[in-house]
XYZ file of C-alpha atoms in Angstrom:
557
model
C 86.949 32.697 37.122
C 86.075 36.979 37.147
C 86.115 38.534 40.445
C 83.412 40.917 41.698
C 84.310 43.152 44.041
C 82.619 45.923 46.411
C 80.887 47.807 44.548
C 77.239 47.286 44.704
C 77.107 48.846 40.912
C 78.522 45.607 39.852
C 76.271 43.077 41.765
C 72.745 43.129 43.355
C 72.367 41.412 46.261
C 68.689 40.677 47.533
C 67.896 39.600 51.276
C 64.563 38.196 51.568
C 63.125 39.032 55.340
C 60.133 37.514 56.518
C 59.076 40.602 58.696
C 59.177 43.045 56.139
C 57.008 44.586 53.406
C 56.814 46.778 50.578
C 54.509 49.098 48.258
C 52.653 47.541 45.595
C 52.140 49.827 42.154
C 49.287 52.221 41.398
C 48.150 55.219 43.400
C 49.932 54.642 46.648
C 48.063 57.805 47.810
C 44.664 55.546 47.475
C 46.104 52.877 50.103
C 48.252 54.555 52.099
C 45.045 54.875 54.620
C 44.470 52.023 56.594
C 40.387 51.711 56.917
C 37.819 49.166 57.867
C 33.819 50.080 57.046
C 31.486 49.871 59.919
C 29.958 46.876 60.142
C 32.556 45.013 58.232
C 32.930 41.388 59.397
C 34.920 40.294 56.560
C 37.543 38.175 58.049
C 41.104 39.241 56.224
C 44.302 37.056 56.558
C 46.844 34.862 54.379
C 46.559 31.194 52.870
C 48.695 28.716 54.427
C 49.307 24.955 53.729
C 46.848 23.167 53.610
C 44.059 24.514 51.858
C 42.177 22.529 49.030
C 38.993 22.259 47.127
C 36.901 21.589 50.920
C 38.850 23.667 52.874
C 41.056 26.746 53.099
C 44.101 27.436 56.137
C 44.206 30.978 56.519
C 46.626 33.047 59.042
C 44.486 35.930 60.489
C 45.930 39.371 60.211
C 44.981 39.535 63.985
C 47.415 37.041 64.519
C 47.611 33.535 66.674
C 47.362 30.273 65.053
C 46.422 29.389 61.290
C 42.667 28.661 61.142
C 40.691 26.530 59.244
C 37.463 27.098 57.454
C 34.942 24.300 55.686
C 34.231 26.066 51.971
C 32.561 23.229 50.755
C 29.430 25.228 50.355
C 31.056 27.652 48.920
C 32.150 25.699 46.232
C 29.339 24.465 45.336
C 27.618 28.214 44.954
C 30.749 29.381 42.894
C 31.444 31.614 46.324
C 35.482 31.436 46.032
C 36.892 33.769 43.752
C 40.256 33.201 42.272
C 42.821 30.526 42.150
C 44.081 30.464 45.989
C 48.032 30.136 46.141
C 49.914 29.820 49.123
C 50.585 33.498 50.867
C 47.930 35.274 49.089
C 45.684 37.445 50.369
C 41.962 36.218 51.247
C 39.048 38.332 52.302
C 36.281 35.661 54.321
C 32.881 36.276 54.764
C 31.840 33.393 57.801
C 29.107 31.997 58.721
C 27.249 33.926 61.525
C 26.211 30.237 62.626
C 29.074 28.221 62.019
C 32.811 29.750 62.727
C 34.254 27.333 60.984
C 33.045 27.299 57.673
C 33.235 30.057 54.983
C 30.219 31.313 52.913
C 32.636 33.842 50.303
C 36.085 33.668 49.981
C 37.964 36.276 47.726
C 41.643 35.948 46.758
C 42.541 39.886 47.431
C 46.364 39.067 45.635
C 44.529 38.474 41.665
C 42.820 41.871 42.361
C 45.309 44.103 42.983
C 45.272 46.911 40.066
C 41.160 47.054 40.607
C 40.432 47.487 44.189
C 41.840 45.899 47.349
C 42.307 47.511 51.061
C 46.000 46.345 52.354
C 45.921 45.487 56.211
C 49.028 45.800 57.229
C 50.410 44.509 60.753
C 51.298 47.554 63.196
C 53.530 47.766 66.273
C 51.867 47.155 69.874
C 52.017 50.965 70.998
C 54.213 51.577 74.699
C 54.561 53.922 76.792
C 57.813 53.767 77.643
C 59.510 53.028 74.365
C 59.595 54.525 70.942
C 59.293 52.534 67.495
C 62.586 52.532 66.723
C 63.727 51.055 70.718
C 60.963 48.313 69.811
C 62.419 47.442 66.463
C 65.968 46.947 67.658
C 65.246 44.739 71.128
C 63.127 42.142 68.596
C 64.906 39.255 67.661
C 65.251 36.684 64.825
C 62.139 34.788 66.165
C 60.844 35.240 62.740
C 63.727 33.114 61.157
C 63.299 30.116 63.600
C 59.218 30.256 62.820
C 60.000 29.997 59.056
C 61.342 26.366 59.302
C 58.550 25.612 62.138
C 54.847 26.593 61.157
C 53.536 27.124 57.932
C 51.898 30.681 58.395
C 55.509 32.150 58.978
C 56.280 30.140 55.264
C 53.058 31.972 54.025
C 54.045 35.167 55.159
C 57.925 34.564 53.344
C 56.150 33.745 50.520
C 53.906 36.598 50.104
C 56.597 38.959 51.197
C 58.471 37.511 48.164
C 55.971 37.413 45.548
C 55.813 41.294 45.982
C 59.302 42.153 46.287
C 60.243 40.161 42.957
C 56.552 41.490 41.011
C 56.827 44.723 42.062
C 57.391 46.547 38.686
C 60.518 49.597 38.655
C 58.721 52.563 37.125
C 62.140 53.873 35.971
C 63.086 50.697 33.890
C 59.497 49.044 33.528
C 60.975 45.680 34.514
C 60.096 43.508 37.516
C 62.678 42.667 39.973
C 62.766 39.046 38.525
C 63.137 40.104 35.239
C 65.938 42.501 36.141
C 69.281 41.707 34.851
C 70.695 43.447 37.268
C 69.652 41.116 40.039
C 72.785 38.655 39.784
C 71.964 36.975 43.479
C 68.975 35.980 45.573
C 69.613 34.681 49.430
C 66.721 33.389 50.509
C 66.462 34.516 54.329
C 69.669 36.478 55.582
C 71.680 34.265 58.512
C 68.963 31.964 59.476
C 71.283 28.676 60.565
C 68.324 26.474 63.128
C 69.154 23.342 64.793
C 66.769 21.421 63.008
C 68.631 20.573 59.851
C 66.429 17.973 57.843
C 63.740 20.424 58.712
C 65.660 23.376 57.396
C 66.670 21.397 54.184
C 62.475 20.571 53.772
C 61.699 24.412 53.987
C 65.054 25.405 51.470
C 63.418 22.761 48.743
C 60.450 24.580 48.953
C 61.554 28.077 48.815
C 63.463 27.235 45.551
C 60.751 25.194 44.071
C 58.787 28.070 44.709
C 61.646 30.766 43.596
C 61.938 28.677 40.309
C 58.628 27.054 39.234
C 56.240 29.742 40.572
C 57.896 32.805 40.019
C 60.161 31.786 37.415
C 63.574 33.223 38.974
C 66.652 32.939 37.086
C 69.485 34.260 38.890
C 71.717 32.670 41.405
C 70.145 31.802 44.743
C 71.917 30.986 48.235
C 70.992 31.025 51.773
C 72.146 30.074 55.034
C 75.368 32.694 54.641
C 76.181 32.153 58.416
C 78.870 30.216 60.588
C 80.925 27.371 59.541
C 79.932 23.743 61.163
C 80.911 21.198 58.816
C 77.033 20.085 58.708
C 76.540 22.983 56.905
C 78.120 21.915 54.094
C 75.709 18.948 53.445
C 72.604 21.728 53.542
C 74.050 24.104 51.472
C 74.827 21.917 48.758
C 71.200 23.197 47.625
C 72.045 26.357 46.779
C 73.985 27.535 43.421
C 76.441 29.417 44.994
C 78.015 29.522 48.791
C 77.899 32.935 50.470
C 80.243 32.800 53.800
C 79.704 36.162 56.408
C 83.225 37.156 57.865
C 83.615 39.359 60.634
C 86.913 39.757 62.995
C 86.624 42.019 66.027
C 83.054 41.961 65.521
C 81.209 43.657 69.364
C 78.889 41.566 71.232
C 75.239 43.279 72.757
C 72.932 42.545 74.748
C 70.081 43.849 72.906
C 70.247 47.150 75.169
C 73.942 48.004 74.538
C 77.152 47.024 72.795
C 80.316 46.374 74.073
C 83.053 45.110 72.091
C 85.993 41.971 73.443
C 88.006 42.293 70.279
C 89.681 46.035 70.817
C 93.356 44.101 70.713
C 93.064 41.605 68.953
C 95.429 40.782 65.681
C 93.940 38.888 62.604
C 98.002 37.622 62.565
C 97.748 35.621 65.980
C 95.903 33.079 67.802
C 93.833 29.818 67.701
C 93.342 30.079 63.739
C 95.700 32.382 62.264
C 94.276 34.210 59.407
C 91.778 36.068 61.643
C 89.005 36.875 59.447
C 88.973 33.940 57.437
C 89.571 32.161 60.679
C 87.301 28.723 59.642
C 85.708 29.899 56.792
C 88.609 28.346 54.412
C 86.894 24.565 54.409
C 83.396 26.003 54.560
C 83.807 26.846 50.333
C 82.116 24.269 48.781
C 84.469 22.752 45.601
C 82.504 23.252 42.305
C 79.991 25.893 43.420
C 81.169 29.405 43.264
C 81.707 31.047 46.427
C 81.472 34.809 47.414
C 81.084 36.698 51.383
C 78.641 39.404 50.613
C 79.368 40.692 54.526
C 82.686 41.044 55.744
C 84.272 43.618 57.683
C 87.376 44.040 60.525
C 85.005 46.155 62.884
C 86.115 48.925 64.587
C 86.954 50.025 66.927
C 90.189 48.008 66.932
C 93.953 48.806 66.856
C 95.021 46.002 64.301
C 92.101 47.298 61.541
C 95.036 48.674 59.072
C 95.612 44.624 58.741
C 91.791 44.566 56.947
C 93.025 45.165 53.677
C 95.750 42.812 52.604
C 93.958 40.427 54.597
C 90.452 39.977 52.459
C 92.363 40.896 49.545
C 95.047 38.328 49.918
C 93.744 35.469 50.385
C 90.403 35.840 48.705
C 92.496 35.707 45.543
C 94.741 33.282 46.980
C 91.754 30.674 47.251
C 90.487 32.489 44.323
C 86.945 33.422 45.456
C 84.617 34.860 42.853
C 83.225 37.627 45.293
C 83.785 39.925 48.173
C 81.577 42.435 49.204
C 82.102 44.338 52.021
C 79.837 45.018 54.746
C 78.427 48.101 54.728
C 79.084 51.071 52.931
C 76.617 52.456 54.815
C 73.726 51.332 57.626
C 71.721 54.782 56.975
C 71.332 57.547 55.693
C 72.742 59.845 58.154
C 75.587 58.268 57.338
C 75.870 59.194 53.871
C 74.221 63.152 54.998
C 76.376 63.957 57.774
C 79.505 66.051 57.965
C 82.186 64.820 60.042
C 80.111 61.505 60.704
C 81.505 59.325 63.366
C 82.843 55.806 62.963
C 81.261 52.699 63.962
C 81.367 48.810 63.225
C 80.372 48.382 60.093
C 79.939 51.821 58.042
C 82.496 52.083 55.018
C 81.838 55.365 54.031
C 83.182 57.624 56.917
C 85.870 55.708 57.652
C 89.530 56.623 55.879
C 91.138 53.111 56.884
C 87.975 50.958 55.759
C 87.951 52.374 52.350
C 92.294 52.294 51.658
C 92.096 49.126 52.710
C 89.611 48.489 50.032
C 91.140 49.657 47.847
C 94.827 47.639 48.840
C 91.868 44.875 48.529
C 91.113 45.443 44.771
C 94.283 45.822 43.874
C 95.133 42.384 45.060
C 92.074 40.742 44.208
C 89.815 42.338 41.520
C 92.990 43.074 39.382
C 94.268 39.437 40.190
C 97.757 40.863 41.392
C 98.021 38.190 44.023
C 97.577 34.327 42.005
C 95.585 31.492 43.187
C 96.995 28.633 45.415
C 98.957 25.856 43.142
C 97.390 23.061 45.053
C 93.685 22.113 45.776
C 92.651 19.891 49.254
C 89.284 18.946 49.246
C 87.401 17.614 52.537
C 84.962 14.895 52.280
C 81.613 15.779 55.066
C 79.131 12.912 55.036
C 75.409 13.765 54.170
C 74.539 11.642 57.406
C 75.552 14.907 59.577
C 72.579 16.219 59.065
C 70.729 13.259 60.453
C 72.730 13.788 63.810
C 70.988 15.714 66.932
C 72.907 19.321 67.469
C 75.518 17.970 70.216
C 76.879 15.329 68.344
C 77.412 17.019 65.476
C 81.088 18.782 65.267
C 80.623 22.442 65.649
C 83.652 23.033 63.316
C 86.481 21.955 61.206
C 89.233 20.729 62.290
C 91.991 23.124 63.305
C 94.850 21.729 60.850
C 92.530 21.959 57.585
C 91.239 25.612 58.775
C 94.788 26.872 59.130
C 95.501 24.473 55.652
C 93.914 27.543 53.728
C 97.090 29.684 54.586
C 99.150 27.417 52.596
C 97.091 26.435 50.011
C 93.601 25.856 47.842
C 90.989 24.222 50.649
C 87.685 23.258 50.516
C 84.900 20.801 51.146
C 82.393 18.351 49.342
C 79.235 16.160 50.282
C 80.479 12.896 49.781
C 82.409 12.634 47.351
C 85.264 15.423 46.505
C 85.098 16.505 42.963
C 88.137 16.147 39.901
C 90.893 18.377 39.562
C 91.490 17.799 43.480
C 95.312 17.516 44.602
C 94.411 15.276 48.125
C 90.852 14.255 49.072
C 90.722 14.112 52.992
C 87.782 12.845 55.201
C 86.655 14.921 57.832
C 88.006 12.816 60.363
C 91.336 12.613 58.783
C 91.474 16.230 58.425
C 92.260 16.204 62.019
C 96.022 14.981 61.537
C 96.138 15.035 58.007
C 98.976 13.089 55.994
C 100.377 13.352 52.182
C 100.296 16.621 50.829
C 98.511 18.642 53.429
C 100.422 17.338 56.656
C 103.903 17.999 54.439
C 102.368 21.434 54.239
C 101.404 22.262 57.946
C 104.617 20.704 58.785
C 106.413 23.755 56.924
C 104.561 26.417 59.800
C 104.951 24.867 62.475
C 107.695 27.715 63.473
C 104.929 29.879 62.708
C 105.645 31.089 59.551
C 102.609 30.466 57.041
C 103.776 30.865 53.505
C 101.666 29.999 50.792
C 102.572 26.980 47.902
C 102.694 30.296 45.164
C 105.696 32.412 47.996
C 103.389 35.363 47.388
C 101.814 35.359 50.935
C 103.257 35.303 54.243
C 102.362 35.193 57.594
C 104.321 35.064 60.750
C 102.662 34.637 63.852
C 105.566 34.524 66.072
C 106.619 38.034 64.639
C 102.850 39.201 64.167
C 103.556 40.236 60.273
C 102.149 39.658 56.166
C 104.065 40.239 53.536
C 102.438 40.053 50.450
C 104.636 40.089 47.498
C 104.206 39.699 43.746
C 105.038 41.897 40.842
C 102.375 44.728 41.068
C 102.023 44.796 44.640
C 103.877 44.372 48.025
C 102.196 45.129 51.135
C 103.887 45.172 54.370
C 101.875 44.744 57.838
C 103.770 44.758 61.257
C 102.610 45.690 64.295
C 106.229 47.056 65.392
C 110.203 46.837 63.886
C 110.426 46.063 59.970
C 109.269 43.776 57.161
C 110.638 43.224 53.550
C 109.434 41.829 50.633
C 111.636 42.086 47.501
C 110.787 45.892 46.211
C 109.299 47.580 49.481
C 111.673 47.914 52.597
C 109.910 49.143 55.484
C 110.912 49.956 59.164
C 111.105 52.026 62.179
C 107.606 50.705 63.304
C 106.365 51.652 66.768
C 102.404 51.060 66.440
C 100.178 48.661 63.857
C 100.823 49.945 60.654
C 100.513 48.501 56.821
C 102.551 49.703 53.881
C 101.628 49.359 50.607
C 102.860 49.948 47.102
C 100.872 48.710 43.539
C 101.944 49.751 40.440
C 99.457 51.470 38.228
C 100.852 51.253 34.675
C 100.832 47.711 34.220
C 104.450 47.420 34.783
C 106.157 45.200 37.007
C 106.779 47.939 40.497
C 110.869 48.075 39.952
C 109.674 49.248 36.265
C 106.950 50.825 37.082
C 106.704 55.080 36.992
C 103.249 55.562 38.580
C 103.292 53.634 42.309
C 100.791 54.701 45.009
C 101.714 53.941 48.367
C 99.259 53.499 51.043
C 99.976 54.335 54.752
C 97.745 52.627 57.259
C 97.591 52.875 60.999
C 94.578 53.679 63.207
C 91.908 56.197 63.799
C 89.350 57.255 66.811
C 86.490 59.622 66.990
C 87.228 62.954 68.459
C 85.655 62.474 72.225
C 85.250 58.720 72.469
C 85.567 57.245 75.574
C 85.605 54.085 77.281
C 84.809 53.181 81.326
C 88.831 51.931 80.853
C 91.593 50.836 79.026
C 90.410 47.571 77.647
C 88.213 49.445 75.569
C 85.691 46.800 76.046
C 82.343 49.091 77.709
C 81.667 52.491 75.495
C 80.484 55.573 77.461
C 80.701 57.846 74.419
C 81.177 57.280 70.694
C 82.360 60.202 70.519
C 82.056 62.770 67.357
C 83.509 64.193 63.949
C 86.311 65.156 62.935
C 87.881 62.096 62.704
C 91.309 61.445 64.593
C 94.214 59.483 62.571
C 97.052 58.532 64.749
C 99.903 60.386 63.315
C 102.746 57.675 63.233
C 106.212 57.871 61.057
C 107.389 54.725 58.890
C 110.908 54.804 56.986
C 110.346 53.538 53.354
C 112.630 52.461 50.889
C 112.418 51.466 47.564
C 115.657 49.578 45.545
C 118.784 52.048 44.375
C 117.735 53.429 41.045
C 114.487 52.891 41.268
């Protein structure tokens, strides 16, 4: 199957928020005023479920609970103009005598190009914070209210509506229509407890992505964590989009602080760091892509980022990585000298080589898929189960599995083409194929079923090797593969050489080598040597560490 990579020239990725909003077309000059007329009872608000013939559910832009209004009346006097959809837009005129019933209702959405004033929601001013300080303490409240009362579902779907209408004035096409929209995920990392709810809400956001609005491309959702249950709910979807982060830092809404400083994507509880447990959370038959990953910084093991993602992305031959981001602002982008952080690209030297060690491996298909394919059976009834008896992961064996070879999972019933079919409670001590497999690592050394990739855990190394492209990554002393020789390694380092012609690298006359270690901002500081508490970020110009590294290629070469 083609691999997508990176670049956001080659795919569009849409995140539908339910807080959000955006401009509608005409003379944004004419609305960019918010005004009410004196005297102007006109109640203004969105349609929720519920409404009918008799009655209409509307959300109040003033907030609280959806309320209900009789329009019976109205009905009858041909009061209710326009063909009321769920999320719209209603102006209601009520009764001075009766607060529940309405005497005029207008659908404001099916006059937009005539006349329409947008009321639009505004922060709760404070005295003691700005905007910005509001914005970033608020938290995902707004995902968990989507699954639980139908004026958040409203709100989603209005948001939508306008996002995917909205009409480019530079290509005269509307997002939906745009072929360069490849991907729609329907609320970004929005995993709730209630799964049979969650599933409820999904159905309707694709029946109304598909029947109302007519969307075409690929659509996905819940693009977070990895509990088997998971599996079962996002069987929905047409494609599975998995969020990877190693090293990523922890906050408490007022500051970050990061736990991960020393830790090595080539050690611990599930070697393979980044792709940890995500290896059995791919879904067999549905393509499968990470549209966030990243090895956050800071951290002294981030030159192992690269042949990492790249690796074994192709080895379980993924359709799509895209890293998260290139950049969070635009200061990022303006700035000279621009400091590092977690999760810009675009500033950081060791972020975008290891990209491009990525490509190499992956895009241009240097490193092959696995030979074998395990598939693990989850049964739909998981999602029937209250949270704590569900299992809040895969089992270890089939996680770690992925290093060796092709691993997956299916609702049910495992698709063809699969080499072993496991349950999820066999996957716990698994026999046949996959337990002759794990019982090859258990000195530590993970190679996978194609020899290409190989990790050591007790020696804290990868070696990736194939014909255009050996990678070395040690964190100290020297690794081999059967072209590159490297050693003399005193700090975290990868070496890396691809050949650029086409040719095998011992024929090869154009190699480029990469040379990996770490780098810090100039002035960052930490309260001590964990690294754990930041007191300053510090500034440009970026430091590299300046390390040596003996390479050798084969006589002749």
């Amino acid at each position: 199957m083609k691999r997508i990579l990176y670049p956001l020239f080659f795919i569009v990725i849409a995140f539908l928020a339910a807080c959000t909003d955006v401009a509608t077309n005409g003379d944004q000059g004419a609305i960019s005023d918010e005004v009410r007329l004196k005297g102007d009872h006109t109640v203004y608000g969105l349609a929720c479920d519920g409404c009918s013939d008799s009655v209409i559910v509307v959300l109040r832009n003033e907030g609280g609970d959806p309320v209900r209004y009789n329009i019976v009346r109205a009905m009858k006097q041909r009061q209710v103009f326009g063909d009321i959809a769920i999320g719209d837009e209603l102006a209601i005129v009520v009764n001075p005598r009766n607060p529940h019933e309405a005497l005029e209702v207008i659908d404001l959405e099916q006059l937009k190009g005539t006349w329409t004033f947008q009321v639009l929601p505004k922060l709760k001013p404070s005295a003691t914070k700005t905007e910005e300080q509001i914005m970033e303490e608020m938290t995902d409240s707004m995902k968990e209210a989507l699954f639980e009362t139908p004026a958040a579902l409203a709100n989603w779907k209005l948001f939508t509506r306008r996002l995917l209408t909205h009409v480019n004035p530079y290509t005269g096409l509307a997002l939906v229509d745009d072929p360069a929209l490849v991907c729609l995920n329907l609320v970004n990392e929005e995993n709730v407890p209630d799964a049979k709810r969650q599933m409820e809400i999904h159905r309707e956001q694709l029946r109304f992505l598909r029947e109302d609005l007519k969307v075409k491309c690929l659509l996905t959702s819940l693009n977070y964590e990895s509990q088997p249950d998971l599996v079962v709910r996002r069987s929905l979807f047409d494609v599975a989009d998995l969020h990877m982060y190693f090293s990523h830092p922890n906050s408490d809404g007022k500051r970050n602080w990061y736990s991960g400083v020393f830790a090595s994507q080539l050690t611990g509880r599930w070697p393979g760091g980044i792709w940890g447990k995500q290896f059995p959370s791919r879904i067999w038959g549905m393509p499968v892509l990470t549209t966030e990953f990243r090895h956050c910084w800071p951290n002294v093991f981030r030159c192992e980022a690269g042949p990492m993602i790249g690796a074994y992305g192709a080895f379980q031959d993924w359709d799509a990585l895209v890293g998260y981001g290139y950049a969070e602002g635009s200061a990022s982008l303006g700035a000279r000298n621009f400091n590092a952080n977690p999760f810009d690209t675009c500033n950081d030297p060791f972020a975008l080589f290891g990209e491009k060690i990525s490509i190499l491996m992956f895009r241009r298909g240097d490193v092959r898929p696995a030979r074998h394919k395990v598939c693990v059976t989850v049964p739909r009834t998981l999602v029937d189960l209250p949270p704590v008896k569900r299992p809040h992961a895969f089992p270890d064996p089939v996680c770690s599995l992925g290093l060796l070879t092709g691993v997956g999972s299916a609702v049910e019933r495992a698709p063809e083409g699969m080499d072993q079919v496991l349950s999820l409670a066999g996957a716990a001590a698994p026999k046949g194929l996959a337990g002759d497999l794990l019982k090859t690592a258990a000195n530590g050394v993970w190679r996978g079923d194609t020899g290409e990739t190989v990790l050591d855990t007790r020696a804290q190394t990868l070696l990736v090797s194939t014909p255009r492209t050996e990678s070395c990554t040690l964190a100290e002393g020297a690794l081999a593969g059967a072209f590159l020789r490297v050693s003399d390694i005193r700090h975290p380092t990868t070496v890396s050489a691809h050949a650029l012609d086409g040719k095998p690298l011992a024929e090869s006359r154009s190699v480029l080598v990469f040379h990996l270690t770490d780098s810090a901002n100039d002035g960052e500081s930490f309260t001590d040597l964990t690294m754990r508490h930041p007191v300053a970020r510090g500034k440009g110009p970026m430091l590299v560490r300046r390390d040596t590294a003996r390479v050798a290629f084969p006589a002749g070469f």
